Coordinates of C-alpha atoms and ligand atoms in Angstrom, one line a residue:
X1 CA 0.0 0.0 0.0
X2 CA 1.1 3.6 -0.6
X3 CA 2.1 5.1 2.8
X4 CA 0.6 8.6 3.3
X5 CA 2.2 10.5 6.2
X6 CA 0.4 13.6 7.4
X7 CA 2.5 14.1 10.6
X8 CA 3.9 17.3 9.0
X9 CA 0.6 19.1 8.7
X10 CA 0.0 19.5 12.5
X11 CA 1.6 23.0 12.7
X12 CA -1.5 24.1 10.9
X13 CA -4.1 21.6 12.0
X14 CA -4.8 19.3 14.9
X15 CA -5.9 15.7 15.2
X16 CA -9.4 16.6 16.4
X17 CA -9.8 18.7 13.2
X18 CA -9.0 15.6 11.1
X19 CA -11.3 13.3 13.1
X20 CA -14.1 15.8 12.7
X21 CA -13.9 15.3 9.0
X22 CA -14.3 11.5 9.2
X23 CA -18.1 11.5 8.6
X24 CA -17.8 13.8 5.6
X25 CA -15.1 11.6 4.0
X26 CA -17.1 8.5 4.8
X27 CA -20.2 10.0 3.1
X28 CA -18.2 11.2 0.1
X29 CA -16.6 7.7 -0.4
X30 CA -20.1 6.1 -0.1
X31 CA -21.6 8.6 -2.5
X32 CA -18.9 7.7 -5.0
X33 CA -19.0 4.0 -4.8
X34 CA -22.8 3.8 -4.5
X35 CA -23.2 6.1 -7.5
X36 CA -25.6 8.5 -5.7
X37 CA -23.7 11.7 -6.4
X38 CA -23.7 14.3 -9.2
X39 CA -22.0 12.9 -12.3
X40 CA -22.8 9.3 -11.3
X41 CA -23.1 8.3 -15.0
X42 CA -19.3 8.6 -15.2
X43 CA -18.1 6.2 -12.5
X44 CA -17.4 3.2 -14.7
X45 CA -13.6 3.6 -14.0
X46 CA -14.2 2.3 -10.5
X47 CA -14.7 -1.1 -12.0
X48 CA -12.1 -1.1 -14.7
X49 CA -9.4 -3.0 -12.8
X50 CA -9.6 -6.6 -13.8
X51 CA -7.1 -9.5 -14.0
X52 CA -9.3 -11.2 -16.6
X53 CA -7.6 -11.5 -20.0
X54 CA -10.6 -9.9 -21.8
X55 CA -11.1 -9.8 -25.5
X56 CA -10.2 -6.1 -25.4
X57 CA -7.0 -6.9 -23.6
X58 CA -6.1 -9.7 -26.0
X59 CA -6.6 -7.2 -28.9
X60 CA -4.6 -4.5 -27.1
X61 CA -1.6 -6.9 -26.8
X62 CA -2.0 -8.2 -30.4
X63 CA -2.1 -4.6 -31.7
X64 CA 0.9 -3.6 -29.6
X65 CA 2.9 -6.7 -30.9
X66 CA 2.1 -5.8 -34.5
X67 CA 3.1 -2.1 -34.0
X68 CA 6.3 -3.2 -32.2
X69 CA 7.2 -5.4 -35.2
X70 CA 6.3 -3.0 -38.1
X71 CA 7.0 0.5 -36.7
X72 CA 10.0 2.5 -35.7
X73 CA 7.7 5.1 -34.3
X74 CA 4.2 5.0 -32.7
X75 CA 2.5 8.3 -32.6
X76 CA -0.3 8.8 -30.0
X77 CA -2.7 11.6 -30.9
X78 CA -4.8 13.0 -28.1
X79 CA -5.1 15.8 -25.5
X80 CA -5.9 16.1 -21.8
X81 CA -7.2 12.9 -20.4
X82 CA -6.7 11.3 -23.8
X83 CA -2.9 11.7 -23.6
X84 CA -1.5 12.5 -20.2
X85 CA -1.9 9.0 -18.6
X86 CA 0.0 7.0 -21.2
X87 CA 2.8 9.5 -21.4
X88 CA 3.0 9.7 -17.6
X89 CA 3.2 5.9 -17.4
X90 CA 5.9 5.6 -20.0
X91 CA 8.1 8.4 -18.7
X92 CA 7.8 7.3 -15.1
X93 CA 8.9 3.7 -15.8
X94 CA 11.3 4.4 -18.7
X95 CA 12.5 8.0 -18.1
X96 CA 12.0 11.2 -20.1
X97 CA 14.7 10.0 -22.6
X98 CA 12.9 6.7 -23.2
X99 CA 12.9 7.2 -27.0
X100 CA 16.7 7.4 -27.5
X101 CA 18.1 4.4 -29.4
X102 CA 14.7 2.8 -30.0
X103 CA 13.3 1.6 -33.3
X104 CA 11.6 -1.4 -34.9
X105 CA 11.1 -4.2 -32.3
X106 CA 10.9 -1.6 -29.5
X107 CA 9.5 1.6 -31.2
X108 CA 9.8 5.1 -30.1
X109 CA 6.5 6.6 -28.8
X110 CA 5.7 10.2 -29.5
X111 CA 2.7 12.2 -28.6
X112 CA 0.9 14.6 -31.0
X113 CA -2.3 16.6 -31.1
X114 CA -1.9 18.0 -27.6
X115 CA -1.3 21.6 -28.7
X116 CA -1.4 23.8 -31.7
X117 CA 2.3 24.6 -32.1
X118 CA 3.6 24.7 -35.7
X119 CA 7.2 24.2 -34.3
X120 CA 6.1 21.0 -32.5
X121 CA 4.5 19.7 -35.7
X122 CA 7.6 20.5 -37.8
X123 CA 9.7 18.7 -35.3
X124 CA 7.5 15.6 -35.4
X125 CA 7.5 15.7 -39.2
X126 CA 11.3 15.6 -39.1
X127 CA 11.3 12.8 -36.5
X128 CA 9.1 10.7 -38.8
X129 CA 11.2 11.3 -41.9
X130 CA 12.3 7.9 -43.3
X131 CA 10.7 6.0 -40.4
X132 CA 8.0 3.4 -40.5
X133 CA 5.2 4.5 -38.2
X134 CA 1.7 3.8 -37.0
X135 CA -0.8 6.1 -35.2
X136 CA -3.4 5.8 -32.5
X137 CA -6.0 8.5 -32.4
X138 CA -7.5 8.9 -28.9
X139 CA -10.6 11.1 -28.4
X140 CA -13.7 10.3 -26.3
X141 CA -15.8 12.9 -28.1
X142 CA -14.0 12.5 -31.4
X143 CA -14.4 16.2 -32.1
X144 CA -11.5 17.9 -30.2
X145 CA -9.8 20.3 -32.5
X146 CA -6.1 19.7 -31.5
X147 CA -6.1 16.0 -32.1
X148 CA -8.4 16.3 -35.1
X149 CA -5.9 18.6 -36.9
X150 CA -3.0 16.2 -36.1
X151 CA -5.1 13.3 -37.3
X152 CA -5.7 14.8 -40.7
X153 CA -2.0 15.6 -41.1
X154 CA -0.7 12.3 -39.9
X155 CA -3.2 10.4 -41.9
X156 CA -2.2 12.3 -45.0
X157 CA 1.4 11.3 -44.3
X158 CA 0.5 7.7 -43.8
X159 CA -1.5 7.5 -47.0
X160 CA 1.2 9.1 -49.0
X161 CA 3.8 6.8 -47.6
X162 CA 1.9 3.5 -47.6
X163 CA -1.2 3.8 -49.8
X164 CA -4.7 3.7 -48.4
X165 CA -4.9 0.0 -47.3
X166 CA -1.7 -0.1 -45.3
X167 CA -2.4 3.4 -43.9
X168 CA -5.7 2.1 -42.6
X169 CA -4.0 -0.9 -41.1
X170 CA -1.5 1.4 -39.4
X171 CA -4.3 3.5 -37.8
X172 CA -6.1 2.8 -34.6
X173 CA -8.9 4.7 -33.1
X174 CA -9.7 4.7 -29.3
X175 CA -13.0 6.4 -28.7
X176 CA -16.6 6.2 -27.5
X177 CA -18.3 2.9 -28.3
X178 CA -21.0 4.5 -30.3
X179 CA -20.9 8.3 -30.7
X180 CA -18.7 10.9 -32.3
X181 CA -16.9 11.7 -35.5
X182 CA -13.9 9.5 -34.7
X183 CA -16.1 6.4 -34.3
X184 CA -17.8 7.3 -37.6
X185 CA -14.4 7.8 -39.4
X186 CA -13.0 4.5 -38.0
X187 CA -16.1 2.6 -39.2
X188 CA -16.0 4.1 -42.7
X189 CA -12.2 3.6 -43.2
X190 CA -12.1 0.2 -41.4
X191 CA -9.6 1.2 -38.7
X192 CA -9.2 -1.1 -35.7
X193 CA -10.9 0.4 -32.7
X194 CA -10.8 0.2 -29.0
X195 CA -13.4 1.5 -26.6
X196 CA -13.5 4.3 -24.0
X197 CA -16.6 3.1 -22.2
X198 CA -19.4 5.6 -22.2
X199 CA -19.4 5.8 -18.4
X200 CA -15.6 6.6 -18.2
X201 CA -14.6 10.2 -18.7
X202 CA -11.3 11.3 -20.3
X203 CA -9.2 11.9 -17.2
X204 CA -10.3 8.6 -15.6
X205 CA -9.6 6.6 -18.7
X206 CA -5.9 5.6 -18.2
X207 CA -6.8 2.0 -17.4
X208 CA -8.6 1.5 -20.7
X209 CA -6.9 1.1 -24.1
X210 CA -6.2 4.9 -23.8
X211 CA -3.3 4.1 -21.4
X212 CA -2.8 0.4 -21.9
X213 CA -2.2 0.3 -25.7
X214 CA 0.6 3.0 -25.7
X215 CA 2.1 1.3 -22.6
X216 CA 2.1 -2.1 -24.3
X217 CA 3.7 -0.6 -27.4
X218 CA 6.4 0.8 -25.1
X219 CA 7.0 -2.6 -23.6
X220 CA 5.1 -2.2 -20.4
X221 CA 2.9 -5.2 -19.6
X222 CA -0.7 -4.0 -19.3
X223 CA -1.7 -7.1 -17.3
X224 CA 0.9 -6.1 -14.7
X225 CA -0.5 -2.5 -14.6
X226 CA -4.0 -4.0 -14.1
X227 CA -2.7 -6.4 -11.4
X228 CA -1.6 -3.3 -9.4
X229 CA -5.0 -1.6 -10.0
X230 CA -6.9 -4.7 -8.9
X231 CA -5.0 -4.8 -5.7
X232 CA -5.5 -1.1 -5.2
X233 CA -9.3 -1.5 -5.7
X234 CA -9.3 -4.0 -2.8
X235 CA -6.9 -2.2 -0.5
X236 CA -8.3 1.3 -0.8
X237 CA -11.9 0.3 -0.3
X238 CA -11.2 0.4 3.5
X239 CA -13.6 2.8 5.3
X240 CA -11.4 4.3 8.0
X241 CA -8.4 6.6 8.4
X242 CA -6.2 3.5 8.0
X243 CA -7.0 4.0 4.3
X244 CA -4.3 6.3 2.8
X245 CA -6.9 7.6 0.4
X246 CA -8.9 8.9 3.3
X247 CA -5.8 10.4 5.0
X248 CA -4.9 12.3 1.8
X249 CA -8.4 13.4 1.1
X250 CA -9.1 14.6 4.6
X251 CA -5.7 16.3 5.0
X252 CA -6.0 18.3 1.7
X253 CA -9.6 19.3 2.3
X254 CA -8.8 20.4 5.9
X255 CA -5.8 22.4 4.7
X256 CA -8.0 24.0 2.0
X257 CA -10.5 25.0 4.6
X258 CA -7.7 26.6 6.5
X259 CA -6.6 28.9 3.6
X260 CA -4.2 26.5 1.9
X261 CA -5.5 26.8 -1.6
X262 CA -2.5 25.7 -3.6
X263 CA -1.1 22.1 -3.6
X264 CA 2.4 21.5 -5.0
X265 CA 3.0 17.9 -5.8
X266 CA 6.8 17.3 -5.8
X267 CA 8.8 14.3 -6.7
X268 CA 12.6 13.8 -6.6
X269 CA 12.3 11.8 -9.9
X270 CA 12.5 13.7 -13.2
X271 CA 10.5 10.8 -14.8
X272 CA 7.6 11.8 -12.5
X273 CA 7.0 15.1 -14.3
X274 CA 4.3 13.9 -16.6
X275 CA 2.7 11.8 -13.8
X276 CA 2.5 15.1 -12.0
X277 CA 0.9 16.5 -15.1
X278 CA -1.6 13.7 -15.1
X279 CA -2.4 14.3 -11.4
X280 CA -2.7 18.0 -12.1
X281 CA -5.2 17.5 -14.8
X282 CA -7.2 14.9 -12.8
X283 CA -7.5 17.1 -9.8
X284 CA -7.7 20.4 -11.5
X285 CA -10.4 19.5 -13.9
X286 CA -12.3 17.5 -11.3
X287 CA -12.3 20.0 -8.4
X288 CA -11.9 23.5 -9.9
X289 CA -15.5 24.6 -10.3
X290 CA -18.3 26.4 -8.5
X291 CA -15.7 29.0 -7.3
X292 CA -13.9 26.2 -5.4
X293 CA -10.9 24.0 -5.7
X294 CA -7.3 23.5 -4.6
X295 CA -5.0 24.8 -7.4
X296 CA -2.7 21.8 -8.3
X297 CA 0.8 22.5 -9.3
X298 CA 3.7 20.1 -9.8
X299 CA 7.4 20.6 -9.3
X300 CA 10.5 18.5 -9.7
X301 CA 13.0 18.4 -6.9
X302 CA 15.8 19.1 -6.4
X303 CA 15.8 21.1 -9.7
X304 CA 12.9 23.3 -8.7
X305 CA 14.3 24.0 -5.2
X306 CA 16.5 26.3 -7.3
X307 CA 13.4 28.0 -8.8
X308 CA 10.3 27.6 -6.6
X309 CA 12.2 26.9 -3.4
X310 CA 12.4 30.5 -2.3
X311 CA 8.7 31.0 -2.8
X312 CA 7.8 27.8 -1.0
X313 CA 10.1 28.7 1.9
X314 CA 9.1 32.3 2.4
X315 CA 6.4 33.4 0.1
X316 CA 2.6 33.7 0.8
X317 CA 1.5 31.0 3.2
X318 CA -1.3 29.7 1.1
X319 CA 0.4 26.5 -0.1
X320 CA 0.8 23.0 1.1
X321 CA 3.0 20.3 -0.5
X322 CA 2.6 16.6 -1.3
X323 CA 6.0 15.0 -1.6
X324 CA 6.3 11.7 -3.5
X325 CA 9.1 9.2 -2.7
X326 CA 10.0 5.9 -4.3
X327 CA 12.3 3.1 -3.2
X328 CA 15.9 3.5 -4.5
X329 CA 16.6 1.6 -7.7
X330 CA 18.7 -1.6 -7.6
X331 CA 21.4 -0.1 -9.8
X332 CA 23.2 2.4 -7.6
X333 CA 25.7 5.2 -8.2
X334 CA 28.5 6.0 -5.8
X335 CA 30.3 9.3 -5.4
X336 CA 34.0 8.8 -6.1
X337 CA 36.9 10.1 -4.1
X338 CA 39.4 12.6 -5.8
X339 CA 43.0 13.0 -4.8
X340 CA 43.0 16.8 -5.1
X341 CA 39.5 17.3 -3.7
X342 CA 39.4 20.8 -5.1
X343 CA 35.6 20.8 -5.0
X344 CA 35.7 19.7 -1.3
X345 CA 33.4 16.8 -2.1
X346 CA 35.5 14.0 -0.6
X347 CA 33.3 14.0 2.5
X348 CA 30.7 12.3 0.3
X349 CA 33.2 9.7 -1.0
X350 CA 31.6 6.2 -1.1
X351 CA 28.1 7.6 -0.5
X352 CA 25.4 6.6 -3.0
X353 CA 23.5 9.2 -4.9
X354 CA 20.4 7.9 -3.2
X355 CA 21.8 8.6 0.2
X356 CA 22.5 12.2 -0.9
X357 CA 19.0 12.4 -2.4
X358 CA 17.4 11.1 0.9
X359 CA 19.2 13.8 2.9
X360 CA 18.0 16.4 0.4
X361 CA 14.5 15.2 0.9
X362 CA 14.7 15.2 4.7
X363 CA 16.4 18.6 4.7
X364 CA 13.8 20.1 2.4
X365 CA 11.0 18.6 4.4
X366 CA 12.3 20.0 7.7
X367 CA 13.0 23.4 6.1
X368 CA 9.5 23.8 4.6
X369 CA 7.8 22.6 7.7
X370 CA 9.9 25.2 9.6
X371 CA 8.7 27.7 7.1
X372 CA 5.1 26.9 8.0
X373 CA 4.3 24.9 4.9
X374 CA 2.2 21.8 5.7
X375 CA 3.7 18.7 4.0
X376 CA 2.0 15.5 3.1
X377 CA 4.5 12.7 2.2
X378 CA 3.7 9.7 0.1
X379 CA 6.0 6.7 0.1
X380 CA 5.1 4.8 -3.0
X381 CA 7.5 1.9 -2.5
X382 CA 9.0 0.0 -5.4
X383 CA 8.5 1.6 -8.8
X384 CA 7.3 -0.9 -11.4
X385 CA 4.3 -1.6 -13.7
X386 CA 2.1 -2.8 -10.8
X387 CA 2.9 0.4 -8.9
X388 CA 1.7 2.4 -11.9
X389 CA -1.7 0.6 -11.8
X390 CA -1.9 1.1 -8.1
X391 CA -1.0 4.8 -8.3
X392 CA -3.5 5.5 -11.1
X393 CA -6.3 3.9 -9.1
X394 CA -5.3 5.5 -5.8
X395 CA -5.3 9.0 -7.3
X396 CA -8.5 8.6 -9.2
X397 CA -10.3 7.3 -6.1
X398 CA -8.8 10.1 -3.9
X399 CA -9.9 12.6 -6.5
X400 CA -13.5 11.3 -6.6
X401 CA -13.7 11.2 -2.8
X402 CA -12.0 14.5 -2.4
X403 CA -14.2 16.3 -4.9
X404 CA -17.4 15.0 -3.3
X405 CA -16.0 16.1 0.1
X406 CA -15.4 19.5 -1.4
X407 CA -19.0 19.5 -2.7
X408 CA -18.4 19.5 -6.4
X409 CA -19.1 17.1 -9.3
X410 CA -15.8 15.4 -10.0
X411 CA -16.8 14.2 -13.5
X412 CA -17.8 17.3 -15.5
X413 CA -15.6 20.1 -17.0
X414 CA -18.1 22.8 -18.1
X415 CA -15.4 25.5 -17.9
X416 CA -13.2 23.9 -20.6
X417 CA -15.9 24.8 -23.2
X418 CA -15.4 28.6 -22.8
X419 CA -12.1 28.9 -24.6
X420 CA -13.3 26.4 -27.3
X421 CA -16.4 28.5 -28.0
X422 CA -14.3 31.7 -28.4
X423 CA -11.7 29.9 -30.6
X424 CA -14.4 28.4 -32.8
X425 CA -16.0 31.9 -33.2
X426 CA -12.7 33.4 -34.1
X427 CA -12.0 30.6 -36.5
X428 CA -15.4 31.0 -38.2
X429 CA -16.6 27.5 -37.4
X430 CA -20.2 27.1 -38.7
X431 CA -22.7 27.5 -35.9
X432 CA -20.5 29.7 -33.6
Ligands
PA5_1 O1 -10.7 14.7 -18.8 C1 -11.3 15.1 -19.8 O2 -12.5 14.7 -20.0 C2 -10.7 16.0 -20.8 O3 -9.4 16.4 -20.4 C3 -10.6 15.3 -22.2 O4 -9.8 14.1 -22.0 C4 -9.9 16.2 -23.2 O5 -10.6 17.4 -23.3 C5 -9.9 15.5 -24.5 O6 -11.2 15.2 -24.9 P1 -11.5 14.1 -26.0 O7 -11.0 12.8 -25.5 O8 -13.0 14.1 -26.2 O9 -10.8 14.5 -27.3

């Protein structure tokens, strides 16, 4: 189980404050799992974890095998909940440089359609030059502008390179089971499709083909990810403060009620950056509505101690932190001695980098707590594919329970439409 430690929030709050919230968290958890709250037609993700080798899972693995064999590059097109999860998973397990040195047999995985930058598009075009590639288009609605534009462009490149039949065989659509333009296109063109169940919203979809297919193409076993999620579903159903989901939910809601309206999630792993992005979108889009919500921000330590550190230590006291830790990897790195010792570093001779990192964590924790910043710590344990599944389920559950504790619908995002409407009007889209 993930270990959540809230002992460093007590400068701001007391144990009776936390216990007073028990009934509310209990009620929120019940509302979520019994499907009696607002947005209850989008709680299908609660039951996604399964160890069953379903037909969908068999097809995911077969498609991944085919793509691994026939492609140097796999391009995943999608935005928001249709992109962050798989990217987070791959970067957390394989690092931010995971594409270096890869090709057919173990293809590179790039992400497109998550913005409107011409420079990013030109870069992707150059990266694909002379390479065999396949694409997956991920969109629940099937109408989102950014992925739709990328789809047109990449489809044109595929057709030019391979002709229509092979281009179609190299295109996969992951979308709603019945509705939307993407479903329609896939049916007309004969693309292989995978389903985002109607009762699963974008940001809760990582344990469907949305996350599992790109992970499988990158060589991460989707059954292992599912095994972690299945265990999480059992473990985190506990209805007491022994449940780390409850501790996290209660602590952040209490802190929010006491003026801490910004949560900075920090990890000491550069590979966690996109996982932080996934968490940020999950919580931001689920909680930020009706004039409420904790603003979620992510940071990478120790790098950002040299940018945000000053603000955290001595800026406005409206923040709290959630620090993420993992077990050290098996392959260690040891600081070498140096005869001249001009940099004065010999006092660390023989120490592992992990030891130094641990002291940085402890030192930062103590400093920030001294600076009156409440800190929640999460000890994730060993980082592997099962842990990914566990973490995804843990945060989704915590988000659902937390949003209901906050009194908002965790499963809609009405605010996202505002920029789209303005953009469509400016672009002259018919009907706007
Ligand atoms: O969480 C969500 O629902 C959103 O972030 C969507 O995933 C995002 O807007 C993309 O939508 P779609 O999958 O319909 O293209």
